[in-house]
Amino acid sequence: MFGIIQVELYNPPVYEIATHNLAKKFRRIFPLGASPVVAVDGVDLRIERGEIYGFLGPNGAGKTTTIKMMLGLVRPSAGSVEIPGGIRARDGRYRLGAVLEGNRNIYFRLTVSENLRYFGMLRGMKPSEIGGRTDELLSFFDLDEKRHATAQTLSRGMQQKLAFAAATIHDPEILLLDEPTLGLDVATARAIQVKLRELAHKHGKAILLTTHQMDLAQAVSDRVGIVNKGKLVAEDTVDGLMGLFKRMAYTFETRTSDIERVGLALSGFEHTISESRRPGLALVTVQLQDSKDVFRLTRALEAQGVIPERLSESVPNLEDVFISFTGEGAEGTNARARGGDVE
Ligand SMILES: Nc1ncnc2c1ncn2[C@@H]1O[C@H](COP(=O)(O)OP(=O)(O)O)[C@@H](O)[C@H]1O
Ligand SMILES: [Mg+2]
C-alpha cells in the first residue's frame, strides 16, 4: 500500500587510502626497441579503517610496484593514489608506515633501540615520545631482552619484527606490508599474524599486505584482492571468494571392502571414489544438489549397511580460488569477478 521512498544519503569516504586506475609501465632498455613491461595495469583499491586487505598474486603480478606507488617511491605512469585524511596527521606524524620486502629498512649496526630512535626522529617524533613508544613496541614484539643488541646479531624473525616495529614507531594509521612473513619460521609468522589482527581490529589501523602465501592471506585478511598480470581480477571477503567455488560436496571414508555396496548406495548421486591416505580405506566424494540431500545420502548408505567415516562438507580453500583466477585455463569467473582482457 505504501511505496518505499529511498533516500540517497551522502556517504563520506570511509577508506584511509585508495588507488584510482593506478598503472605503471617500466621501460625496457634491452633489447633495443622492446615494448615496455606493464607492471600494474589500472588497479583500483580501497583500504578501510580497521581492515586487513590481502593483496594476492603470483610473482611478478605487480604487488610490490603497487605498494611502492602508494608510498610515493615509484611514480605512476597513470592513475593516482588518494589518502583522504592527508599524508600527515594533525600532530605532524606521517600517517603511512611500510615494511618492504626483505628487512633492509633497519640498520644492522645500530642496536634495536637505536633503530627505533632513528626511525622515530625521521618521522617527526619528539625524543620524549620515542622512549615510551619504544618500550611499548619492544614488549608488543617480545624484543625487550634484545633492546641493546645490534640488529645484525638478531635472528631473521627478530629482524623482521624489528623492521615492523621501526615501521610503526610513529603509530601510523595506514600500514603497507610487502610479504611480511616471507621466510619466517612458523612461530614468528604466527606471532606477526596475531599482531596484525590486533592492530587492525583493536586499534583501527588500515592494513594492506601483499603475499603469495595463501594460508597467511586466508588467516588474516578481512578482504582479498587477487592481482594477475597487473590487473585486479577478483575482490571480495575471504568467505565471499570461497563461496564462489563452494560446490555442495561431501566427503567420507569407507572400508575398501565396502566399495561395491557404496557404489549401489550412490547410484543416484554424482560421486567419485579414490584412494584414501589411510590404508584400507577409500575416499568418497559426493556432489549434492541441495544441502537437504545429505539426509537422502545417509539413508541410502544406511540401506546398504555402509558406515561413512569422517563424513564432512568439502570446503574449498583460498588456494583453489587463487589458482582458478591466476592459473592457466582459469574458470569460475562470474559477476563478482572483475577485470578483463588486456587492450
Ligand atoms: N624497476 C623495475 N624495472 C623494470 N621492471 C620492473 C621493475 N620493478 C618491477 N618490474 C617488473 O614489473 C613486474 C611486476 O613486478 P613486482 O611489482 O615486483 O611484482 P610482485 O611484487 O607481484 O612479484 C615484473 O614483471 C617485474 O619484473
Ligand atoms: Mg613483490
mmCIF file of C-alpha atoms and ligand atoms in Angstrom:
data_model
loop_
_atom_site.group_PDB
_atom_site.id
_atom_site.type_symbol
_atom_site.label_atom_id
_atom_site.label_comp_id
_atom_site.label_asym_id
_atom_site.label_seq_id
_atom_site.Cartn_x
_atom_site.Cartn_y
_atom_site.Cartn_z
ATOM 1 C CA MET A 1 0.000 0.000 0.000
ATOM 2 C CA PHE A 2 2.759 2.364 0.893
ATOM 3 C CA GLY A 3 5.573 2.936 -1.508
ATOM 4 C CA ILE A 4 9.068 2.868 -0.148
ATOM 5 C CA ILE A 5 10.860 6.150 -0.505
ATOM 6 C CA GLN A 6 14.514 5.615 -0.999
ATOM 7 C CA VAL A 7 16.743 8.339 0.315
ATOM 8 C CA GLU A 8 20.259 8.544 -1.007
ATOM 9 C CA LEU A 9 22.465 9.623 1.855
ATOM 10 C CA TYR A 10 25.788 11.219 1.266
ATOM 11 C CA ASN A 11 28.438 8.798 2.412
ATOM 12 C CA PRO A 12 31.779 10.386 3.131
ATOM 13 C CA PRO A 13 34.730 8.177 2.170
ATOM 14 C CA VAL A 14 35.382 5.614 4.884
ATOM 15 C CA TYR A 15 38.598 4.451 3.358
ATOM 16 C CA GLU A 16 42.030 5.509 4.524
ATOM 17 C CA ILE A 17 43.863 5.023 1.262
ATOM 18 C CA ALA A 18 42.713 4.351 -2.277
ATOM 19 C CA THR A 19 44.210 3.952 -5.716
ATOM 20 C CA HIS A 20 42.423 5.093 -8.829
ATOM 21 C CA ASN A 21 43.205 3.356 -12.078
ATOM 22 C CA LEU A 22 46.812 3.101 -10.955
ATOM 23 C CA ALA A 23 49.245 1.949 -13.623
ATOM 24 C CA LYS A 24 52.955 1.543 -14.134
ATOM 25 C CA LYS A 25 54.932 0.704 -17.233
ATOM 26 C CA PHE A 26 58.662 0.116 -16.973
ATOM 27 C CA ARG A 27 60.729 0.957 -19.996
ATOM 28 C CA ARG A 28 62.959 -1.871 -21.127
ATOM 29 C CA ILE A 29 66.491 -0.979 -22.071
ATOM 30 C CA PHE A 30 67.259 -4.323 -23.607
ATOM 31 C CA PRO A 31 66.615 -5.490 -26.277
ATOM 32 C CA LEU A 32 66.584 -2.218 -28.174
ATOM 33 C CA GLY A 33 63.061 -1.130 -29.082
ATOM 34 C CA ALA A 34 61.432 -3.665 -26.753
ATOM 35 C CA SER A 35 57.923 -2.820 -25.633
ATOM 36 C CA PRO A 36 57.634 -1.666 -22.000
ATOM 37 C CA VAL A 37 56.806 -4.027 -19.124
ATOM 38 C CA VAL A 38 53.290 -3.364 -17.897
ATOM 39 C CA ALA A 39 53.774 -3.978 -14.172
ATOM 40 C CA VAL A 40 50.483 -2.508 -12.928
ATOM 41 C CA ASP A 41 47.555 -2.081 -15.275
ATOM 42 C CA GLY A 42 44.761 0.076 -13.860
ATOM 43 C CA VAL A 43 44.264 -1.000 -10.251
ATOM 44 C CA ASP A 44 41.513 0.416 -8.005
ATOM 45 C CA LEU A 45 41.924 -0.349 -4.325
ATOM 46 C CA ARG A 46 40.264 0.998 -1.205
ATOM 47 C CA ILE A 47 41.615 0.102 2.182
ATOM 48 C CA GLU A 48 39.293 0.891 5.033
ATOM 49 C CA ARG A 49 39.920 1.728 8.645
ATOM 50 C CA GLY A 50 40.105 -1.395 10.808
ATOM 51 C CA GLU A 51 40.521 -3.869 7.996
ATOM 52 C CA ILE A 52 43.252 -6.124 6.714
ATOM 53 C CA TYR A 53 43.266 -6.251 2.952
ATOM 54 C CA GLY A 54 45.200 -9.162 1.484
ATOM 55 C CA PHE A 55 46.657 -8.253 -1.880
ATOM 56 C CA LEU A 56 47.444 -11.567 -3.516
ATOM 57 C CA GLY A 57 49.073 -12.511 -6.737
ATOM 58 C CA PRO A 58 51.762 -14.708 -8.243
ATOM 59 C CA ASN A 59 55.337 -13.466 -8.529
ATOM 60 C CA GLY A 60 55.622 -10.588 -10.950
ATOM 61 C CA ALA A 61 51.913 -9.717 -10.726
ATOM 62 C CA GLY A 62 52.646 -6.120 -9.719
ATOM 63 C CA LYS A 63 52.123 -6.190 -5.951
ATOM 64 C CA THR A 64 55.394 -4.559 -4.897
ATOM 65 C CA THR A 65 55.154 -1.925 -7.622
ATOM 66 C CA THR A 66 51.634 -1.045 -6.432
ATOM 67 C CA ILE A 67 52.819 -0.625 -2.836
ATOM 68 C CA LYS A 68 55.789 1.460 -3.949
ATOM 69 C CA MET A 69 53.449 3.761 -5.866
ATOM 70 C CA MET A 70 51.203 4.064 -2.806
ATOM 71 C CA LEU A 71 54.286 5.109 -0.849
ATOM 72 C CA GLY A 72 55.421 7.570 -3.470
ATOM 73 C CA LEU A 73 58.624 5.612 -4.137
ATOM 74 C CA VAL A 74 57.673 4.819 -7.737
ATOM 75 C CA ARG A 75 55.957 7.378 -9.922
ATOM 76 C CA PRO A 76 52.759 6.047 -11.571
ATOM 77 C CA SER A 77 52.516 6.081 -15.363
ATOM 78 C CA ALA A 78 48.810 6.785 -14.933
ATOM 79 C CA GLY A 79 46.185 6.995 -12.237
ATOM 80 C CA SER A 80 46.560 8.263 -8.693
ATOM 81 C CA VAL A 81 46.819 7.431 -5.025
ATOM 82 C CA GLU A 82 44.408 9.121 -2.641
ATOM 83 C CA ILE A 83 44.793 9.475 1.113
ATOM 84 C CA PRO A 84 41.603 11.309 2.101
ATOM 85 C CA GLY A 85 42.885 12.365 5.543
ATOM 86 C CA GLY A 86 46.159 13.629 4.125
ATOM 87 C CA ILE A 87 49.596 12.090 4.364
ATOM 88 C CA ARG A 88 50.350 13.842 7.649
ATOM 89 C CA ALA A 89 48.303 13.697 10.795
ATOM 90 C CA ARG A 90 47.466 16.919 12.616
ATOM 91 C CA ASP A 91 50.338 16.368 15.030
ATOM 92 C CA GLY A 92 52.790 16.203 12.150
ATOM 93 C CA ARG A 93 53.366 12.440 12.142
ATOM 94 C CA TYR A 94 53.189 10.620 8.875
ATOM 95 C CA ARG A 95 50.042 8.544 8.608
ATOM 96 C CA LEU A 96 51.721 5.872 6.492
ATOM 97 C CA GLY A 97 54.051 3.117 7.635
ATOM 98 C CA ALA A 98 55.520 0.433 5.437
ATOM 99 C CA VAL A 99 57.627 -2.673 5.536
ATOM 100 C CA LEU A 100 59.013 -3.558 2.157
ATOM 101 C CA GLU A 101 60.170 -6.991 1.057
ATOM 102 C CA GLY A 102 63.170 -8.279 2.974
ATOM 103 C CA ASN A 103 64.346 -6.360 6.014
ATOM 104 C CA ARG A 104 66.613 -3.730 4.548
ATOM 105 C CA ASN A 105 64.757 -0.943 6.304
ATOM 106 C CA ILE A 106 66.696 -1.399 9.529
ATOM 107 C CA TYR A 107 70.314 -0.517 10.277
ATOM 108 C CA PHE A 108 72.272 -3.632 11.077
ATOM 109 C CA ARG A 109 74.992 -1.850 13.060
ATOM 110 C CA LEU A 110 72.593 0.020 15.285
ATOM 111 C CA THR A 111 71.042 -1.605 18.318
ATOM 112 C CA VAL A 112 67.348 -2.382 18.471
ATOM 113 C CA SER A 113 66.527 0.730 20.490
ATOM 114 C CA GLU A 114 68.836 2.920 18.385
ATOM 115 C CA ASN A 115 67.000 1.770 15.275
ATOM 116 C CA LEU A 116 63.687 2.738 16.803
ATOM 117 C CA ARG A 117 65.021 6.097 17.944
ATOM 118 C CA TYR A 118 66.428 6.803 14.498
ATOM 119 C CA PHE A 119 63.187 5.962 12.698
ATOM 120 C CA GLY A 120 61.142 7.859 15.266
ATOM 121 C CA MET A 121 63.201 11.031 14.690
ATOM 122 C CA LEU A 122 62.940 10.524 10.951
ATOM 123 C CA ARG A 123 59.165 10.561 11.207
ATOM 124 C CA GLY A 124 58.966 13.745 13.164
ATOM 125 C CA MET A 125 58.579 12.375 16.690
ATOM 126 C CA LYS A 126 59.880 14.173 19.748
ATOM 127 C CA PRO A 127 62.644 12.328 21.657
ATOM 128 C CA SER A 128 60.392 12.234 24.725
ATOM 129 C CA GLU A 129 57.668 10.416 22.761
ATOM 130 C CA ILE A 130 60.096 7.919 21.286
ATOM 131 C CA GLY A 131 61.146 6.451 24.645
ATOM 132 C CA GLY A 132 57.638 5.482 25.687
ATOM 133 C CA ARG A 133 56.730 4.191 22.292
ATOM 134 C CA THR A 134 59.940 2.103 22.166
ATOM 135 C CA ASP A 135 59.052 0.348 25.435
ATOM 136 C CA GLU A 136 55.548 -0.304 24.160
ATOM 137 C CA LEU A 137 56.757 -1.793 20.861
ATOM 138 C CA LEU A 138 59.523 -3.877 22.375
ATOM 139 C CA SER A 139 57.103 -5.579 24.692
ATOM 140 C CA PHE A 140 54.462 -5.875 21.933
ATOM 141 C CA PHE A 141 57.002 -7.689 19.752
ATOM 142 C CA ASP A 142 58.733 -9.580 22.572
ATOM 143 C CA LEU A 143 62.029 -7.858 21.864
ATOM 144 C CA ASP A 144 62.617 -6.414 25.327
ATOM 145 C CA GLU A 145 65.652 -8.537 26.056
ATOM 146 C CA LYS A 146 67.273 -7.537 22.783
ATOM 147 C CA ARG A 147 66.983 -3.820 23.355
ATOM 148 C CA HIS A 148 70.767 -3.308 23.372
ATOM 149 C CA ALA A 149 71.703 -5.954 20.819
ATOM 150 C CA THR A 150 72.769 -4.803 17.362
ATOM 151 C CA ALA A 151 70.307 -5.692 14.614
ATOM 152 C CA GLN A 152 72.875 -7.860 12.838
ATOM 153 C CA THR A 153 73.006 -10.254 15.787
ATOM 154 C CA LEU A 154 69.258 -10.907 15.752
ATOM 155 C CA SER A 155 67.611 -13.917 14.145
ATOM 156 C CA ARG A 156 65.787 -13.285 10.876
ATOM 157 C CA GLY A 157 62.450 -13.449 12.621
ATOM 158 C CA MET A 158 63.550 -10.883 15.188
ATOM 159 C CA GLN A 159 64.925 -8.631 12.452
ATOM 160 C CA GLN A 160 61.562 -8.792 10.737
ATOM 161 C CA LYS A 161 59.821 -7.898 13.978
ATOM 162 C CA LEU A 162 62.248 -5.011 14.455
ATOM 163 C CA ALA A 163 61.548 -3.831 10.916
ATOM 164 C CA PHE A 164 57.886 -3.978 11.780
ATOM 165 C CA ALA A 165 58.419 -2.016 14.992
ATOM 166 C CA ALA A 166 60.522 0.580 13.138
ATOM 167 C CA ALA A 167 57.791 0.989 10.530
ATOM 168 C CA THR A 168 55.150 1.516 13.214
ATOM 169 C CA ILE A 169 57.183 3.595 15.701
ATOM 170 C CA HIS A 170 55.111 6.683 14.846
ATOM 171 C CA ASP A 171 51.851 4.741 15.217
ATOM 172 C CA PRO A 172 50.693 5.236 11.610
ATOM 173 C CA GLU A 173 47.047 4.775 10.703
ATOM 174 C CA ILE A 174 47.852 3.060 7.427
ATOM 175 C CA LEU A 175 50.244 0.127 7.135
ATOM 176 C CA LEU A 176 51.548 -1.220 3.864
ATOM 177 C CA LEU A 177 53.343 -4.525 4.259
ATOM 178 C CA ASP A 178 55.057 -6.338 1.445
ATOM 179 C CA GLU A 179 55.324 -10.083 2.110
ATOM 180 C CA PRO A 180 55.504 -9.544 5.883
ATOM 181 C CA THR A 181 56.076 -13.164 6.860
ATOM 182 C CA LEU A 182 58.127 -14.390 3.935
ATOM 183 C CA GLY A 183 60.932 -16.697 5.017
ATOM 184 C CA LEU A 184 59.996 -16.587 8.695
ATOM 185 C CA ASP A 185 59.678 -19.605 10.931
ATOM 186 C CA VAL A 186 56.155 -20.721 11.723
ATOM 187 C CA ALA A 187 56.138 -19.332 15.265
ATOM 188 C CA THR A 188 57.262 -15.848 14.247
ATOM 189 C CA ALA A 189 54.894 -15.796 11.276
ATOM 190 C CA ARG A 190 52.056 -16.704 13.583
ATOM 191 C CA ALA A 191 53.064 -14.037 16.112
ATOM 192 C CA ILE A 192 53.031 -11.441 13.342
ATOM 193 C CA GLN A 193 49.576 -12.608 12.226
ATOM 194 C CA VAL A 194 48.266 -12.084 15.741
ATOM 195 C CA LYS A 195 49.831 -8.617 15.875
ATOM 196 C CA LEU A 196 48.320 -7.687 12.541
ATOM 197 C CA ARG A 197 44.841 -8.655 13.649
ATOM 198 C CA GLU A 198 45.273 -6.741 16.864
ATOM 199 C CA LEU A 199 46.463 -3.637 15.010
ATOM 200 C CA ALA A 200 43.507 -3.665 12.623
ATOM 201 C CA HIS A 201 40.677 -4.919 14.750
ATOM 202 C CA LYS A 202 41.592 -3.374 18.087
ATOM 203 C CA HIS A 203 43.466 -0.250 17.070
ATOM 204 C CA GLY A 204 41.579 0.521 13.867
ATOM 205 C CA LYS A 205 44.571 0.504 11.521
ATOM 206 C CA ALA A 206 44.055 0.121 7.791
ATOM 207 C CA ILE A 207 46.415 -2.630 6.664
ATOM 208 C CA LEU A 208 47.327 -3.685 3.165
ATOM 209 C CA LEU A 209 49.533 -6.724 2.955
ATOM 210 C CA THR A 210 50.832 -8.477 -0.091
ATOM 211 C CA THR A 211 51.584 -12.132 -0.088
ATOM 212 C CA HIS A 212 51.666 -15.173 -2.238
ATOM 213 C CA GLN A 213 51.173 -17.357 0.825
ATOM 214 C CA MET A 214 47.530 -18.363 0.740
ATOM 215 C CA ASP A 215 47.417 -19.674 4.279
ATOM 216 C CA LEU A 216 48.530 -16.290 5.625
ATOM 217 C CA ALA A 217 46.026 -14.450 3.467
ATOM 218 C CA GLN A 218 43.222 -16.775 4.473
ATOM 219 C CA ALA A 219 44.113 -16.487 8.160
ATOM 220 C CA VAL A 220 44.306 -12.710 8.461
ATOM 221 C CA SER A 221 42.511 -10.975 5.606
ATOM 222 C CA ASP A 222 39.131 -9.373 6.004
ATOM 223 C CA ARG A 223 39.051 -8.764 2.272
ATOM 224 C CA VAL A 224 41.167 -10.121 -0.505
ATOM 225 C CA GLY A 225 42.090 -8.758 -3.901
ATOM 226 C CA ILE A 226 43.690 -11.074 -6.419
ATOM 227 C CA VAL A 227 46.019 -9.406 -8.883
ATOM 228 C CA ASN A 228 47.291 -11.097 -12.016
ATOM 229 C CA LYS A 229 49.454 -9.505 -14.704
ATOM 230 C CA GLY A 230 48.906 -6.077 -13.191
ATOM 231 C CA LYS A 231 45.105 -6.284 -13.053
ATOM 232 C CA LEU A 232 42.753 -6.858 -10.169
ATOM 233 C CA VAL A 233 40.863 -9.968 -11.260
ATOM 234 C CA ALA A 234 38.784 -10.644 -8.148
ATOM 235 C CA GLU A 235 37.955 -8.895 -4.920
ATOM 236 C CA ASP A 236 35.745 -9.929 -2.030
ATOM 237 C CA THR A 237 35.806 -11.140 1.550
ATOM 238 C CA VAL A 238 37.645 -14.427 2.046
ATOM 239 C CA ASP A 239 34.325 -16.171 2.635
ATOM 240 C CA GLY A 240 32.784 -14.488 -0.379
ATOM 241 C CA LEU A 241 35.591 -15.634 -2.638
ATOM 242 C CA MET A 242 35.481 -19.149 -1.310
ATOM 243 C CA GLY A 243 31.718 -19.110 -1.643
ATOM 244 C CA LEU A 244 32.125 -18.642 -5.397
ATOM 245 C CA PHE A 245 33.760 -22.011 -5.512
ATOM 246 C CA LYS A 246 31.718 -23.795 -2.995
ATOM 247 C CA ARG A 247 30.343 -26.861 -4.562
ATOM 248 C CA MET A 248 27.937 -28.683 -2.384
ATOM 249 C CA ALA A 249 30.111 -31.684 -1.854
ATOM 250 C CA TYR A 250 30.543 -34.110 0.976
ATOM 251 C CA THR A 251 33.401 -36.496 1.511
ATOM 252 C CA PHE A 252 33.685 -39.548 3.680
ATOM 253 C CA GLU A 253 35.870 -42.579 4.055
ATOM 254 C CA THR A 254 34.774 -46.162 3.849
ATOM 255 C CA ARG A 255 36.407 -49.569 4.074
ATOM 256 C CA THR A 256 37.722 -50.729 0.717
ATOM 257 C CA SER A 257 35.802 -53.983 1.232
ATOM 258 C CA ASP A 258 32.544 -51.957 1.228
ATOM 259 C CA ILE A 259 33.193 -50.323 -2.124
ATOM 260 C CA GLU A 260 30.651 -52.389 -4.001
ATOM 261 C CA ARG A 261 27.866 -51.532 -1.563
ATOM 262 C CA VAL A 262 28.908 -47.862 -1.644
ATOM 263 C CA GLY A 263 28.523 -47.991 -5.427
ATOM 264 C CA LEU A 264 24.996 -49.345 -5.058
ATOM 265 C CA ALA A 265 24.070 -46.771 -2.422
ATOM 266 C CA LEU A 266 25.357 -43.907 -4.547
ATOM 267 C CA SER A 267 23.815 -44.957 -7.842
ATOM 268 C CA GLY A 268 21.540 -41.903 -7.690
ATOM 269 C CA PHE A 269 24.342 -39.468 -6.831
ATOM 270 C CA GLU A 270 27.157 -37.886 -8.766
ATOM 271 C CA HIS A 271 30.233 -39.193 -6.998
ATOM 272 C CA THR A 272 33.879 -40.186 -7.231
ATOM 273 C CA ILE A 273 35.770 -42.840 -5.322
ATOM 274 C CA SER A 274 39.516 -42.587 -4.835
ATOM 275 C CA GLU A 275 42.243 -43.981 -2.652
ATOM 276 C CA SER A 276 42.386 -42.649 0.876
ATOM 277 C CA ARG A 277 45.651 -41.703 2.539
ATOM 278 C CA ARG A 278 44.703 -44.110 5.284
ATOM 279 C CA PRO A 279 45.372 -47.720 4.305
ATOM 280 C CA GLY A 280 42.385 -49.999 3.785
ATOM 281 C CA LEU A 281 40.059 -47.060 3.253
ATOM 282 C CA ALA A 282 38.623 -45.370 0.179
ATOM 283 C CA LEU A 283 37.773 -41.677 -0.083
ATOM 284 C CA VAL A 284 34.339 -40.940 -1.477
ATOM 285 C CA THR A 285 33.232 -37.508 -2.725
ATOM 286 C CA VAL A 286 29.553 -36.951 -3.403
ATOM 287 C CA GLN A 287 28.078 -33.908 -5.141
ATOM 288 C CA LEU A 288 24.729 -32.787 -3.793
ATOM 289 C CA GLN A 289 22.179 -30.532 -5.466
ATOM 290 C CA ASP A 290 20.770 -29.293 -2.195
ATOM 291 C CA SER A 291 22.025 -29.409 1.374
ATOM 292 C CA LYS A 292 18.924 -31.398 2.334
ATOM 293 C CA ASP A 293 20.177 -34.182 0.074
ATOM 294 C CA VAL A 294 22.553 -35.094 2.862
ATOM 295 C CA PHE A 295 19.619 -36.925 4.512
ATOM 296 C CA ARG A 296 18.931 -38.860 1.329
ATOM 297 C CA LEU A 297 22.644 -39.681 1.181
ATOM 298 C CA THR A 298 22.858 -41.070 4.709
ATOM 299 C CA ARG A 299 19.624 -43.075 4.211
ATOM 300 C CA ALA A 300 20.992 -44.595 1.016
ATOM 301 C CA LEU A 301 24.214 -45.555 2.788
ATOM 302 C CA GLU A 302 22.333 -46.944 5.763
ATOM 303 C CA ALA A 303 20.148 -49.055 3.485
ATOM 304 C CA GLN A 304 23.332 -50.697 2.200
ATOM 305 C CA GLY A 305 24.805 -51.036 5.679
ATOM 306 C CA VAL A 306 27.684 -48.671 4.915
ATOM 307 C CA ILE A 307 29.014 -46.510 7.733
ATOM 308 C CA PRO A 308 30.561 -43.301 6.388
ATOM 309 C CA GLU A 309 33.632 -42.409 8.417
ATOM 310 C CA ARG A 310 34.731 -38.794 8.835
ATOM 311 C CA LEU A 311 31.773 -37.514 6.842
ATOM 312 C CA SER A 312 32.295 -33.821 6.202
ATOM 313 C CA GLU A 313 31.409 -30.992 3.909
ATOM 314 C CA SER A 314 34.181 -30.403 1.432
ATOM 315 C CA VAL A 315 35.186 -26.747 1.672
ATOM 316 C CA PRO A 316 37.402 -25.125 -0.955
ATOM 317 C CA ASN A 317 40.302 -23.080 0.350
ATOM 318 C CA LEU A 318 41.695 -19.771 -0.824
ATOM 319 C CA GLU A 319 44.367 -21.609 -2.759
ATOM 320 C CA ASP A 320 41.682 -23.180 -5.009
ATOM 321 C CA VAL A 321 40.241 -19.722 -5.606
ATOM 322 C CA PHE A 322 43.659 -18.251 -6.310
ATOM 323 C CA ILE A 323 44.602 -20.940 -8.816
ATOM 324 C CA SER A 324 41.359 -20.586 -10.678
ATOM 325 C CA PHE A 325 41.847 -16.825 -11.039
ATOM 326 C CA THR A 326 45.527 -16.812 -11.874
ATOM 327 C CA GLY A 327 46.358 -20.243 -13.253
ATOM 328 C CA GLU A 328 46.125 -21.478 -16.803
ATOM 329 C CA GLY A 329 42.671 -22.342 -18.111
ATOM 330 C CA ALA A 330 41.094 -20.444 -15.259
ATOM 331 C CA GLU A 331 37.395 -20.923 -14.866
ATOM 332 C CA GLY A 332 34.847 -19.888 -12.335
ATOM 333 C CA THR A 333 34.764 -16.170 -13.046
ATOM 334 C CA ASN A 334 31.336 -14.704 -12.506
ATOM 335 C CA ALA A 335 29.577 -11.437 -11.865
ATOM 336 C CA ARG A 336 31.625 -10.734 -8.799
ATOM 337 C CA ALA A 337 34.920 -11.196 -10.583
ATOM 338 C CA ARG A 338 36.466 -8.117 -12.074
ATOM 339 C CA GLY A 339 38.883 -7.256 -14.822
ATOM 340 C CA GLY A 340 39.084 -8.462 -18.354
ATOM 341 C CA ASP A 341 41.256 -8.885 -21.359
ATOM 342 C CA VAL A 342 44.268 -6.704 -21.874
ATOM 343 C CA GLU A 343 43.688 -3.980 -24.506
HETATM 344 N N1 LIG B 1 62.382 -1.252 -11.557
HETATM 345 C C1 LIG B 1 61.882 -2.078 -12.477
HETATM 346 N N2 LIG B 1 62.279 -2.024 -13.755
HETATM 347 C C2 LIG B 1 61.766 -2.842 -14.699
HETATM 348 N N3 LIG B 1 60.814 -3.764 -14.449
HETATM 349 C C3 LIG B 1 60.368 -3.872 -13.186
HETATM 350 C C4 LIG B 1 60.867 -3.044 -12.142
HETATM 351 N N4 LIG B 1 60.228 -3.387 -10.984
HETATM 352 C C5 LIG B 1 59.371 -4.373 -11.303
HETATM 353 N N5 LIG B 1 59.460 -4.674 -12.630
HETATM 354 C C6 LIG B 1 58.641 -5.672 -13.345
HETATM 355 O O1 LIG B 1 57.278 -5.393 -13.079
HETATM 356 C C7 LIG B 1 56.539 -6.586 -12.897
HETATM 357 C C8 LIG B 1 55.874 -6.582 -11.533
HETATM 358 O O2 LIG B 1 56.846 -6.670 -10.542
HETATM 359 P P1 LIG B 1 56.512 -6.603 -8.983
HETATM 360 O O3 LIG B 1 55.672 -5.416 -8.722
HETATM 361 O O4 LIG B 1 57.795 -6.709 -8.254
HETATM 362 O O5 LIG B 1 55.638 -7.924 -8.782
HETATM 363 P P2 LIG B 1 55.288 -8.755 -7.465
HETATM 364 O O6 LIG B 1 55.651 -7.919 -6.288
HETATM 365 O O7 LIG B 1 53.824 -9.017 -7.574
HETATM 366 O O8 LIG B 1 56.070 -10.017 -7.520
HETATM 367 C C9 LIG B 1 57.525 -7.720 -13.096
HETATM 368 O O9 LIG B 1 57.435 -8.161 -14.408
HETATM 369 C C10 LIG B 1 58.853 -7.080 -12.799
HETATM 370 O O10 LIG B 1 59.881 -7.743 -13.497
HETATM 371 MG MG MG B 2 56.872 -8.359 -4.707
#
